Amino acid sequence: MSKKNIHLLLDDYAGEVSELTAITQYFHHHFVVAHEDVAELLEQVSLDEMRHFEMLGEALLDARIDPKVYNAHKNYWQGNNVNYQYKVCDILRADIIAELDAITQYFQHIAQIPNPATQAMLRDIIQDELQHIALFSEKLAKYCSKFDYRTWLKKNIDNYQLELPDKEHVITTLRLS
């Protein structure tokens, strides 16, 4: 089983765009958002992110890499990785962007880590992240009805450096086509 580039999982684990950042950001938003249903959703999604954090930590341990809270360059995680927002529309947009950032990074790591088990794990996490975007989008439509989130989301997806099949997968899964 190839261990080539497996250290890149440290970026997914505790880098700037990481599960640790997502957990922290979503819990912050959970505490400050004024809408109970959004707070509950953020708490549930942060629990999913904790599961991803655990999966990545176990993969790092399996590769004999210490799962410290730092990235692949051994820069420790920092609280300023979190996008602190307080208004429901800003919170939901920030969290959707965080998910898109993570998905993009996971696709890049799938291409760079030639380990089928790791690639399968990252693909599973991508599917969860896409589900999170769908759930956040539902709340965005509910609370930010004057905001055309579908056009905004398509435009944001177009700005990401995704291979065409990956971009099409994201758009199709989110039912934006």
mmCIF file of C-alpha atoms in Angstrom, residues 5-147:
data_model
loop_
_atom_site.group_PDB
_atom_site.id
_atom_site.type_symbol
_atom_site.label_atom_id
_atom_site.label_comp_id
_atom_site.label_asym_id
_atom_site.label_seq_id
_atom_site.Cartn_x
_atom_site.Cartn_y
_atom_site.Cartn_z
ATOM 1 C CA ASN A 5 2.192 11.969 0.041
ATOM 2 C CA ILE A 6 0.134 10.572 2.924
ATOM 3 C CA HIS A 7 1.508 13.429 5.070
ATOM 4 C CA LEU A 8 -0.850 15.718 3.108
ATOM 5 C CA LEU A 9 -3.632 14.376 5.315
ATOM 6 C CA LEU A 10 -2.188 16.613 8.039
ATOM 7 C CA ASP A 11 -3.546 19.573 6.039
ATOM 8 C CA ASP A 12 -7.007 17.983 6.049
ATOM 9 C CA TYR A 13 -6.688 17.102 9.721
ATOM 10 C CA ALA A 14 -5.458 20.379 11.226
ATOM 11 C CA GLY A 15 -4.394 22.793 8.492
ATOM 12 C CA GLU A 16 -5.993 26.116 7.647
ATOM 13 C CA VAL A 17 -8.673 24.296 5.638
ATOM 14 C CA SER A 18 -9.259 21.295 7.860
ATOM 15 C CA GLU A 19 -11.662 19.303 9.912
ATOM 16 C CA LEU A 20 -10.358 21.000 13.069
ATOM 17 C CA THR A 21 -11.121 24.405 11.564
ATOM 18 C CA ALA A 22 -14.590 23.239 10.522
ATOM 19 C CA ILE A 23 -15.370 21.831 13.973
ATOM 20 C CA THR A 24 -14.296 25.044 15.659
ATOM 21 C CA GLN A 25 -16.030 27.343 13.158
ATOM 22 C CA TYR A 26 -19.323 25.447 13.233
ATOM 23 C CA PHE A 27 -19.380 25.309 17.022
ATOM 24 C CA HIS A 28 -18.698 29.032 17.228
ATOM 25 C CA HIS A 29 -21.529 29.678 14.775
ATOM 26 C CA HIS A 30 -23.738 27.244 16.722
ATOM 27 C CA PHE A 31 -23.262 29.331 19.865
ATOM 28 C CA VAL A 32 -23.845 32.769 18.289
ATOM 29 C CA VAL A 33 -26.542 32.237 15.655
ATOM 30 C CA ALA A 34 -29.984 33.566 16.590
ATOM 31 C CA HIS A 35 -31.978 30.755 14.944
ATOM 32 C CA GLU A 36 -32.415 27.530 16.897
ATOM 33 C CA ASP A 37 -32.828 25.300 13.823
ATOM 34 C CA VAL A 38 -29.591 26.650 12.321
ATOM 35 C CA ALA A 39 -27.809 26.183 15.664
ATOM 36 C CA GLU A 40 -28.973 22.559 15.806
ATOM 37 C CA LEU A 41 -27.840 21.962 12.224
ATOM 38 C CA LEU A 42 -24.417 23.463 12.945
ATOM 39 C CA GLU A 43 -24.032 21.259 16.001
ATOM 40 C CA GLN A 44 -24.936 18.147 13.983
ATOM 41 C CA VAL A 45 -22.574 19.057 11.140
ATOM 42 C CA SER A 46 -19.754 19.726 13.596
ATOM 43 C CA LEU A 47 -20.277 16.193 14.947
ATOM 44 C CA ASP A 48 -19.879 14.869 11.383
ATOM 45 C CA GLU A 49 -16.673 16.877 11.114
ATOM 46 C CA MET A 50 -15.450 15.295 14.362
ATOM 47 C CA ARG A 51 -15.989 11.884 12.781
ATOM 48 C CA HIS A 52 -13.926 13.021 9.764
ATOM 49 C CA PHE A 53 -11.250 14.327 12.149
ATOM 50 C CA GLU A 54 -11.132 10.900 13.784
ATOM 51 C CA MET A 55 -10.943 9.093 10.426
ATOM 52 C CA LEU A 56 -8.044 11.277 9.312
ATOM 53 C CA GLY A 57 -6.288 10.855 12.665
ATOM 54 C CA GLU A 58 -6.559 7.081 12.375
ATOM 55 C CA ALA A 59 -5.250 7.178 8.789
ATOM 56 C CA LEU A 60 -2.289 9.252 9.970
ATOM 57 C CA LEU A 61 -1.585 6.803 12.802
ATOM 58 C CA ASP A 62 -1.795 3.891 10.354
ATOM 59 C CA ALA A 63 0.859 5.676 8.282
ATOM 60 C CA ARG A 64 2.964 6.162 11.448
ATOM 61 C CA ILE A 65 2.458 9.916 11.391
ATOM 62 C CA ASP A 66 1.813 11.637 14.712
ATOM 63 C CA PRO A 67 -1.631 13.302 14.438
ATOM 64 C CA LYS A 68 -0.607 16.566 16.082
ATOM 65 C CA VAL A 69 -2.711 19.626 15.366
ATOM 66 C CA TYR A 70 -0.455 20.969 12.663
ATOM 67 C CA ASN A 71 -0.367 20.949 8.879
ATOM 68 C CA ALA A 72 1.950 19.118 6.487
ATOM 69 C CA HIS A 73 4.583 21.846 7.016
ATOM 70 C CA LYS A 74 4.345 21.386 10.806
ATOM 71 C CA ASN A 75 2.727 24.778 11.358
ATOM 72 C CA TYR A 76 0.399 24.414 14.325
ATOM 73 C CA TRP A 77 -3.316 25.069 13.943
ATOM 74 C CA GLN A 78 -4.471 28.567 14.935
ATOM 75 C CA GLY A 79 -7.805 30.009 15.989
ATOM 76 C CA ASN A 80 -7.575 32.663 13.286
ATOM 77 C CA ASN A 81 -8.272 29.912 10.733
ATOM 78 C CA VAL A 82 -11.920 30.258 11.766
ATOM 79 C CA ASN A 83 -14.217 32.622 9.866
ATOM 80 C CA TYR A 84 -16.033 34.257 12.779
ATOM 81 C CA GLN A 85 -19.481 35.478 11.707
ATOM 82 C CA TYR A 86 -22.575 36.508 13.673
ATOM 83 C CA LYS A 87 -25.468 37.071 11.253
ATOM 84 C CA VAL A 88 -27.276 34.016 9.945
ATOM 85 C CA CYS A 89 -26.743 34.784 6.241
ATOM 86 C CA ASP A 90 -23.044 35.519 6.765
ATOM 87 C CA ILE A 91 -22.660 32.368 8.875
ATOM 88 C CA LEU A 92 -24.252 30.139 6.259
ATOM 89 C CA ARG A 93 -22.270 31.640 3.377
ATOM 90 C CA ALA A 94 -19.018 31.285 5.332
ATOM 91 C CA ASP A 95 -19.815 27.677 6.148
ATOM 92 C CA ILE A 96 -20.673 26.829 2.546
ATOM 93 C CA ILE A 97 -17.365 28.368 1.429
ATOM 94 C CA ALA A 98 -15.555 26.336 4.101
ATOM 95 C CA GLU A 99 -17.131 23.163 2.726
ATOM 96 C CA LEU A 100 -16.192 24.083 -0.858
ATOM 97 C CA ASP A 101 -12.624 24.797 0.249
ATOM 98 C CA ALA A 102 -12.454 21.399 1.942
ATOM 99 C CA ILE A 103 -13.937 19.567 -1.049
ATOM 100 C CA THR A 104 -11.416 21.198 -3.372
ATOM 101 C CA GLN A 105 -8.539 20.243 -1.095
ATOM 102 C CA TYR A 106 -9.829 16.659 -0.790
ATOM 103 C CA PHE A 107 -10.021 16.297 -4.580
ATOM 104 C CA GLN A 108 -6.442 17.612 -4.837
ATOM 105 C CA HIS A 109 -5.276 15.123 -2.237
ATOM 106 C CA ILE A 110 -7.053 12.253 -3.979
ATOM 107 C CA ALA A 111 -4.985 13.113 -7.063
ATOM 108 C CA GLN A 112 -1.752 13.349 -5.042
ATOM 109 C CA ILE A 113 -2.076 10.341 -2.727
ATOM 110 C CA PRO A 114 -1.988 7.093 -4.760
ATOM 111 C CA ASN A 115 -3.467 5.002 -1.971
ATOM 112 C CA PRO A 116 -6.857 3.445 -2.853
ATOM 113 C CA ALA A 117 -7.999 3.189 0.785
ATOM 114 C CA THR A 118 -7.119 6.828 1.444
ATOM 115 C CA GLN A 119 -8.774 7.930 -1.787
ATOM 116 C CA ALA A 120 -11.955 6.039 -0.859
ATOM 117 C CA MET A 121 -11.975 7.649 2.605
ATOM 118 C CA LEU A 122 -11.582 11.121 1.077
ATOM 119 C CA ARG A 123 -14.361 10.444 -1.443
ATOM 120 C CA ASP A 124 -16.661 9.437 1.433
ATOM 121 C CA ILE A 125 -15.804 12.644 3.280
ATOM 122 C CA ILE A 126 -16.492 14.664 0.100
ATOM 123 C CA GLN A 127 -19.982 13.158 -0.076
ATOM 124 C CA ASP A 128 -20.640 14.221 3.513
ATOM 125 C CA GLU A 129 -19.339 17.737 2.781
ATOM 126 C CA LEU A 130 -21.658 17.999 -0.225
ATOM 127 C CA GLN A 131 -24.562 16.991 2.011
ATOM 128 C CA HIS A 132 -23.536 19.736 4.444
ATOM 129 C CA ILE A 133 -23.634 22.297 1.627
ATOM 130 C CA ALA A 134 -27.120 21.109 0.687
ATOM 131 C CA LEU A 135 -28.294 21.474 4.297
ATOM 132 C CA PHE A 136 -26.692 24.899 4.707
ATOM 133 C CA SER A 137 -28.245 25.951 1.384
ATOM 134 C CA GLU A 138 -31.715 24.995 2.625
ATOM 135 C CA LYS A 139 -31.263 27.297 5.619
ATOM 136 C CA LEU A 140 -29.813 30.015 3.391
ATOM 137 C CA ALA A 141 -32.947 29.832 1.226
ATOM 138 C CA LYS A 142 -35.136 29.971 4.339
ATOM 139 C CA TYR A 143 -33.477 32.891 6.142
ATOM 140 C CA CYS A 144 -31.914 34.836 3.282
ATOM 141 C CA SER A 145 -34.747 34.682 0.760
ATOM 142 C CA LYS A 146 -33.671 37.864 -1.040
ATOM 143 C CA PHE A 147 -30.269 36.288 -1.665
#
